[in-house]
């Protein structure tokens, strides 16, 4: 299967560029491929989602040499496995708050010896044409990027321990949920929230790891259309 272009860019000291979708669109995935982007991400936590949708999503991304990235709905092992088996290579998991939860992600997402991920879908094995299964499983581990989402004050309080988990190199934030957990709903720009986020970024950097925006940058398709409409309306005669 195609290599993880996000990881390739990261190892080269560059950022990967992509398109973020909260709905499925063949045409927009094709557009991302034509434009030479590195990845397409799909929000499976808040967007409409079925396994069939993600199966098609991964096929389209593979065909255009785009890395399929996804935020999954939750930390339920069967859900995580289902999306990995479709071919997702950069997986964001919401609301990781403890070291134990982070370690469970390693167990669920990686094949042995790193983890205990169940073996696997026909897509991942290229429908039985992949004969060296040990090599295939090792390559799948190397190509996978696990991104815990740190989005509560509890998670930030446990961040030092979470950063100790081997196999996690990139972490995402969640400013609106952080604000809620701190008693400031709808106010992610509150000074106390910004302070916690800034302190967390320093800890991540000092641990030799990365915030997701240091590794990958994307345009949100829905927001891009909204901003284009606003621009059109502001210029109407």
mmCIF file of C-alpha atoms in Angstrom:
data_model
loop_
_atom_site.group_PDB
_atom_site.id
_atom_site.type_symbol
_atom_site.label_atom_id
_atom_site.label_comp_id
_atom_site.label_asym_id
_atom_site.label_seq_id
_atom_site.Cartn_x
_atom_site.Cartn_y
_atom_site.Cartn_z
ATOM 1 C CA UNK A 1 0.000 0.000 0.000
ATOM 2 C CA UNK A 2 1.198 3.599 -0.518
ATOM 3 C CA UNK A 3 3.511 4.992 2.129
ATOM 4 C CA UNK A 4 2.342 7.481 4.756
ATOM 5 C CA UNK A 5 3.231 10.823 3.167
ATOM 6 C CA UNK A 6 2.635 12.689 6.427
ATOM 7 C CA UNK A 7 5.354 10.651 8.129
ATOM 8 C CA UNK A 8 7.643 11.006 5.108
ATOM 9 C CA UNK A 9 7.331 14.793 5.296
ATOM 10 C CA UNK A 10 7.820 14.767 9.064
ATOM 11 C CA UNK A 11 11.033 12.736 8.770
ATOM 12 C CA UNK A 12 12.267 15.177 6.121
ATOM 13 C CA UNK A 13 11.613 18.122 8.461
ATOM 14 C CA UNK A 14 8.710 19.384 6.330
ATOM 15 C CA UNK A 15 4.995 19.873 6.858
ATOM 16 C CA UNK A 16 2.408 17.783 5.035
ATOM 17 C CA UNK A 17 -0.448 19.642 3.339
ATOM 18 C CA UNK A 18 -3.967 18.319 3.064
ATOM 19 C CA UNK A 19 -7.703 18.801 2.789
ATOM 20 C CA UNK A 20 -10.080 18.260 5.731
ATOM 21 C CA UNK A 21 -13.568 16.871 5.096
ATOM 22 C CA UNK A 22 -16.585 16.595 7.387
ATOM 23 C CA UNK A 23 -18.565 14.990 4.555
ATOM 24 C CA UNK A 24 -17.651 12.513 1.833
ATOM 25 C CA UNK A 25 -16.839 13.711 -1.694
ATOM 26 C CA UNK A 26 -15.147 11.766 -4.509
ATOM 27 C CA UNK A 27 -14.623 15.006 -6.384
ATOM 28 C CA UNK A 28 -12.820 16.788 -3.562
ATOM 29 C CA UNK A 29 -10.523 13.808 -3.012
ATOM 30 C CA UNK A 30 -9.726 13.861 -6.715
ATOM 31 C CA UNK A 31 -9.104 17.611 -6.496
ATOM 32 C CA UNK A 32 -6.672 17.073 -3.596
ATOM 33 C CA UNK A 33 -4.825 14.516 -5.692
ATOM 34 C CA UNK A 34 -4.728 16.715 -8.795
ATOM 35 C CA UNK A 35 -3.390 19.606 -6.690
ATOM 36 C CA UNK A 36 -0.579 17.431 -5.337
ATOM 37 C CA UNK A 37 -1.614 17.445 -1.683
ATOM 38 C CA UNK A 38 -0.222 14.882 0.751
ATOM 39 C CA UNK A 39 -3.334 13.749 2.627
ATOM 40 C CA UNK A 40 -7.071 14.036 3.090
ATOM 41 C CA UNK A 41 -8.563 13.860 6.575
ATOM 42 C CA UNK A 42 -12.102 12.886 7.493
ATOM 43 C CA UNK A 43 -13.849 13.891 10.721
ATOM 44 C CA UNK A 44 -15.519 10.697 11.870
ATOM 45 C CA UNK A 45 -16.356 12.066 15.303
ATOM 46 C CA UNK A 46 -18.729 14.824 14.209
ATOM 47 C CA UNK A 47 -19.325 14.029 10.524
ATOM 48 C CA UNK A 48 -21.699 11.431 9.016
ATOM 49 C CA UNK A 49 -19.847 8.150 8.786
ATOM 50 C CA UNK A 50 -20.244 4.484 7.927
ATOM 51 C CA UNK A 51 -17.562 1.818 7.444
ATOM 52 C CA UNK A 52 -18.550 1.705 3.760
ATOM 53 C CA UNK A 53 -17.869 5.440 3.474
ATOM 54 C CA UNK A 54 -14.398 5.074 4.969
ATOM 55 C CA UNK A 55 -13.674 2.039 2.779
ATOM 56 C CA UNK A 56 -14.407 4.148 -0.299
ATOM 57 C CA UNK A 57 -12.526 7.088 1.182
ATOM 58 C CA UNK A 58 -9.374 4.982 1.595
ATOM 59 C CA UNK A 59 -9.659 3.493 -1.900
ATOM 60 C CA UNK A 60 -9.930 6.949 -3.437
ATOM 61 C CA UNK A 61 -6.988 8.257 -1.407
ATOM 62 C CA UNK A 62 -4.843 5.253 -2.375
ATOM 63 C CA UNK A 63 -5.670 5.800 -6.030
ATOM 64 C CA UNK A 64 -4.489 9.403 -5.898
ATOM 65 C CA UNK A 65 -1.435 8.704 -3.688
ATOM 66 C CA UNK A 66 -2.983 10.589 -0.796
ATOM 67 C CA UNK A 67 -2.606 9.438 2.804
ATOM 68 C CA UNK A 68 -6.038 8.772 4.346
ATOM 69 C CA UNK A 69 -6.312 10.389 7.771
ATOM 70 C CA UNK A 70 -9.257 10.225 10.137
ATOM 71 C CA UNK A 71 -10.529 11.297 13.523
ATOM 72 C CA UNK A 72 -12.427 8.294 14.856
ATOM 73 C CA UNK A 73 -15.613 8.652 16.929
ATOM 74 C CA UNK A 74 -14.265 7.231 20.186
ATOM 75 C CA UNK A 75 -11.740 4.920 21.849
ATOM 76 C CA UNK A 76 -13.763 1.711 21.460
ATOM 77 C CA UNK A 77 -11.289 -0.929 20.197
ATOM 78 C CA UNK A 78 -13.650 -2.449 17.635
ATOM 79 C CA UNK A 79 -14.273 0.959 16.062
ATOM 80 C CA UNK A 80 -10.567 1.778 15.911
ATOM 81 C CA UNK A 81 -9.810 -1.611 14.339
ATOM 82 C CA UNK A 82 -12.585 -1.231 11.784
ATOM 83 C CA UNK A 83 -11.162 2.024 10.429
ATOM 84 C CA UNK A 84 -7.571 0.787 10.469
ATOM 85 C CA UNK A 85 -8.724 -2.252 8.507
ATOM 86 C CA UNK A 86 -10.200 0.046 5.864
ATOM 87 C CA UNK A 87 -6.711 1.547 5.397
ATOM 88 C CA UNK A 88 -6.515 4.661 7.594
ATOM 89 C CA UNK A 89 -2.854 5.575 8.196
ATOM 90 C CA UNK A 90 -3.083 8.640 10.431
ATOM 91 C CA UNK A 91 -5.650 8.154 13.167
ATOM 92 C CA UNK A 92 -6.705 10.832 15.653
ATOM 93 C CA UNK A 93 -8.396 9.536 18.801
ATOM 94 C CA UNK A 94 -10.512 11.987 20.822
ATOM 95 C CA UNK A 95 -10.442 12.754 24.535
ATOM 96 C CA UNK A 96 -7.326 10.848 25.642
ATOM 97 C CA UNK A 97 -6.850 11.808 29.294
ATOM 98 C CA UNK A 98 -4.499 9.280 30.903
ATOM 99 C CA UNK A 99 -1.332 7.316 30.289
ATOM 100 C CA UNK A 100 -3.343 4.103 30.529
ATOM 101 C CA UNK A 101 -5.649 5.217 27.718
ATOM 102 C CA UNK A 102 -2.651 6.181 25.575
ATOM 103 C CA UNK A 103 -1.022 2.791 26.159
ATOM 104 C CA UNK A 104 -4.261 1.064 25.155
ATOM 105 C CA UNK A 105 -4.137 2.922 21.842
ATOM 106 C CA UNK A 106 -0.718 1.431 21.141
ATOM 107 C CA UNK A 107 -2.087 -2.023 21.951
ATOM 108 C CA UNK A 108 -5.140 -1.612 19.716
ATOM 109 C CA UNK A 109 -3.449 0.090 16.748
ATOM 110 C CA UNK A 110 -0.142 -1.768 16.272
ATOM 111 C CA UNK A 111 0.510 -5.361 15.321
ATOM 112 C CA UNK A 112 2.879 -7.381 17.542
ATOM 113 C CA UNK A 113 5.435 -6.905 18.925
ATOM 114 C CA UNK A 114 4.463 -3.242 19.506
ATOM 115 C CA UNK A 115 0.800 -4.020 20.111
ATOM 116 C CA UNK A 116 -1.919 -6.650 19.749
ATOM 117 C CA UNK A 117 -3.933 -5.376 16.787
ATOM 118 C CA UNK A 118 -6.146 -8.095 15.365
ATOM 119 C CA UNK A 119 -5.116 -9.491 11.989
ATOM 120 C CA UNK A 120 -6.632 -7.951 9.498
ATOM 121 C CA UNK A 121 -8.690 -6.986 6.427
ATOM 122 C CA UNK A 122 -8.347 -8.151 2.839
ATOM 123 C CA UNK A 123 -7.575 -4.585 1.794
ATOM 124 C CA UNK A 124 -4.562 -4.426 4.109
ATOM 125 C CA UNK A 125 -3.236 -7.753 2.796
ATOM 126 C CA UNK A 126 -3.927 -6.680 -0.809
ATOM 127 C CA UNK A 127 -6.492 -9.466 -1.142
ATOM 128 C CA UNK A 128 -4.014 -12.216 -0.394
ATOM 129 C CA UNK A 129 -1.351 -11.064 -2.866
ATOM 130 C CA UNK A 130 0.912 -9.983 -0.003
ATOM 131 C CA UNK A 131 2.791 -13.187 0.792
ATOM 132 C CA UNK A 132 5.301 -12.006 3.392
ATOM 133 C CA UNK A 133 2.850 -11.354 6.211
ATOM 134 C CA UNK A 134 5.525 -10.557 8.800
ATOM 135 C CA UNK A 135 6.956 -7.877 6.532
ATOM 136 C CA UNK A 136 3.477 -6.548 5.764
ATOM 137 C CA UNK A 137 2.607 -6.245 9.477
ATOM 138 C CA UNK A 138 5.913 -4.529 10.274
ATOM 139 C CA UNK A 139 5.371 -2.113 7.379
ATOM 140 C CA UNK A 140 1.829 -1.362 8.566
ATOM 141 C CA UNK A 141 3.256 -0.457 11.984
ATOM 142 C CA UNK A 142 5.894 1.811 10.432
ATOM 143 C CA UNK A 143 3.327 3.607 8.257
ATOM 144 C CA UNK A 144 0.823 4.283 11.036
ATOM 145 C CA UNK A 145 0.635 7.558 12.941
ATOM 146 C CA UNK A 146 -1.403 7.610 16.167
ATOM 147 C CA UNK A 147 -2.516 11.080 17.279
ATOM 148 C CA UNK A 148 -4.137 11.308 20.734
ATOM 149 C CA UNK A 149 -6.336 14.363 21.160
ATOM 150 C CA UNK A 150 -5.575 16.209 24.404
ATOM 151 C CA UNK A 151 -8.726 18.227 25.004
ATOM 152 C CA UNK A 152 -9.520 18.484 28.712
ATOM 153 C CA UNK A 153 -7.848 19.972 31.766
ATOM 154 C CA UNK A 154 -7.467 16.414 33.105
ATOM 155 C CA UNK A 155 -5.509 15.453 29.979
ATOM 156 C CA UNK A 156 -3.185 18.433 30.372
ATOM 157 C CA UNK A 157 -2.655 17.602 34.033
ATOM 158 C CA UNK A 158 -1.591 14.094 32.958
ATOM 159 C CA UNK A 159 0.359 15.225 29.898
ATOM 160 C CA UNK A 160 3.826 14.362 31.272
ATOM 161 C CA UNK A 161 2.757 10.740 31.762
ATOM 162 C CA UNK A 162 1.039 10.567 28.365
ATOM 163 C CA UNK A 163 4.232 11.814 26.708
ATOM 164 C CA UNK A 164 6.122 8.880 28.231
ATOM 165 C CA UNK A 165 4.180 6.389 26.089
ATOM 166 C CA UNK A 166 6.400 4.953 23.363
ATOM 167 C CA UNK A 167 4.835 5.033 19.914
ATOM 168 C CA UNK A 168 3.131 8.405 20.300
ATOM 169 C CA UNK A 169 5.036 11.220 18.584
ATOM 170 C CA UNK A 170 2.286 13.670 17.567
ATOM 171 C CA UNK A 171 -0.574 15.024 19.678
ATOM 172 C CA UNK A 172 -3.604 17.145 18.817
ATOM 173 C CA UNK A 173 -5.474 19.685 20.904
ATOM 174 C CA UNK A 174 -9.141 20.504 21.355
ATOM 175 C CA UNK A 175 -9.526 24.127 22.463
ATOM 176 C CA UNK A 176 -13.316 24.215 22.697
ATOM 177 C CA UNK A 177 -13.580 21.061 24.789
ATOM 178 C CA UNK A 178 -10.663 22.247 26.923
ATOM 179 C CA UNK A 179 -12.552 25.483 27.566
ATOM 180 C CA UNK A 180 -15.648 23.527 28.602
ATOM 181 C CA UNK A 181 -13.661 21.371 30.994
ATOM 182 C CA UNK A 182 -12.218 24.511 32.602
ATOM 183 C CA UNK A 183 -15.612 26.162 33.094
ATOM 184 C CA UNK A 184 -15.428 28.518 30.105
ATOM 185 C CA UNK A 185 -17.847 27.035 27.531
ATOM 186 C CA UNK A 186 -17.601 28.716 24.153
ATOM 187 C CA UNK A 187 -14.507 30.690 25.214
ATOM 188 C CA UNK A 188 -11.404 28.855 23.929
ATOM 189 C CA UNK A 189 -9.622 32.214 23.797
ATOM 190 C CA UNK A 190 -9.961 32.750 27.563
ATOM 191 C CA UNK A 191 -6.515 33.619 28.997
ATOM 192 C CA UNK A 192 -6.555 30.628 31.347
ATOM 193 C CA UNK A 193 -7.247 28.261 28.445
ATOM 194 C CA UNK A 194 -4.543 29.801 26.286
ATOM 195 C CA UNK A 195 -2.080 29.499 29.158
ATOM 196 C CA UNK A 196 -2.775 25.792 29.619
ATOM 197 C CA UNK A 197 -2.410 25.180 25.881
ATOM 198 C CA UNK A 198 0.869 27.117 25.703
ATOM 199 C CA UNK A 199 2.304 25.245 28.686
ATOM 200 C CA UNK A 200 1.263 21.972 27.089
ATOM 201 C CA UNK A 201 3.000 22.871 23.838
ATOM 202 C CA UNK A 202 6.218 23.546 25.743
ATOM 203 C CA UNK A 203 6.002 20.135 27.438
ATOM 204 C CA UNK A 204 5.421 18.415 24.094
ATOM 205 C CA UNK A 205 8.406 20.182 22.530
ATOM 206 C CA UNK A 206 10.659 19.433 25.512
ATOM 207 C CA UNK A 207 9.731 15.746 25.215
ATOM 208 C CA UNK A 208 10.971 15.763 21.605
ATOM 209 C CA UNK A 209 7.436 15.347 20.253
ATOM 210 C CA UNK A 210 5.086 17.468 18.147
ATOM 211 C CA UNK A 211 1.734 19.196 18.090
ATOM 212 C CA UNK A 212 -0.186 18.173 14.990
ATOM 213 C CA UNK A 213 -0.048 21.676 13.467
ATOM 214 C CA UNK A 214 3.746 21.396 13.444
ATOM 215 C CA UNK A 215 3.528 18.309 11.238
ATOM 216 C CA UNK A 216 0.405 18.696 9.087
ATOM 217 C CA UNK A 217 -1.625 21.644 7.794
ATOM 218 C CA UNK A 218 -5.026 21.377 6.127
ATOM 219 C CA UNK A 219 -7.786 23.447 4.565
ATOM 220 C CA UNK A 220 -11.279 22.677 5.888
ATOM 221 C CA UNK A 221 -13.462 22.231 2.802
ATOM 222 C CA UNK A 222 -16.670 23.461 4.457
ATOM 223 C CA UNK A 223 -15.025 26.527 5.981
ATOM 224 C CA UNK A 224 -13.320 27.314 2.652
ATOM 225 C CA UNK A 225 -16.689 27.358 0.878
ATOM 226 C CA UNK A 226 -18.250 29.442 3.667
ATOM 227 C CA UNK A 227 -15.461 32.019 3.452
ATOM 228 C CA UNK A 228 -15.781 32.165 -0.323
ATOM 229 C CA UNK A 229 -19.526 32.826 -0.010
ATOM 230 C CA UNK A 230 -18.904 35.540 2.579
ATOM 231 C CA UNK A 231 -16.352 37.148 0.278
ATOM 232 C CA UNK A 232 -18.777 37.012 -2.657
ATOM 233 C CA UNK A 233 -21.593 38.554 -0.621
ATOM 234 C CA UNK A 234 -19.364 41.304 0.773
ATOM 235 C CA UNK A 235 -18.449 42.358 -2.778
ATOM 236 C CA UNK A 236 -21.917 42.313 -4.306
ATOM 237 C CA UNK A 237 -23.197 45.537 -5.792
#
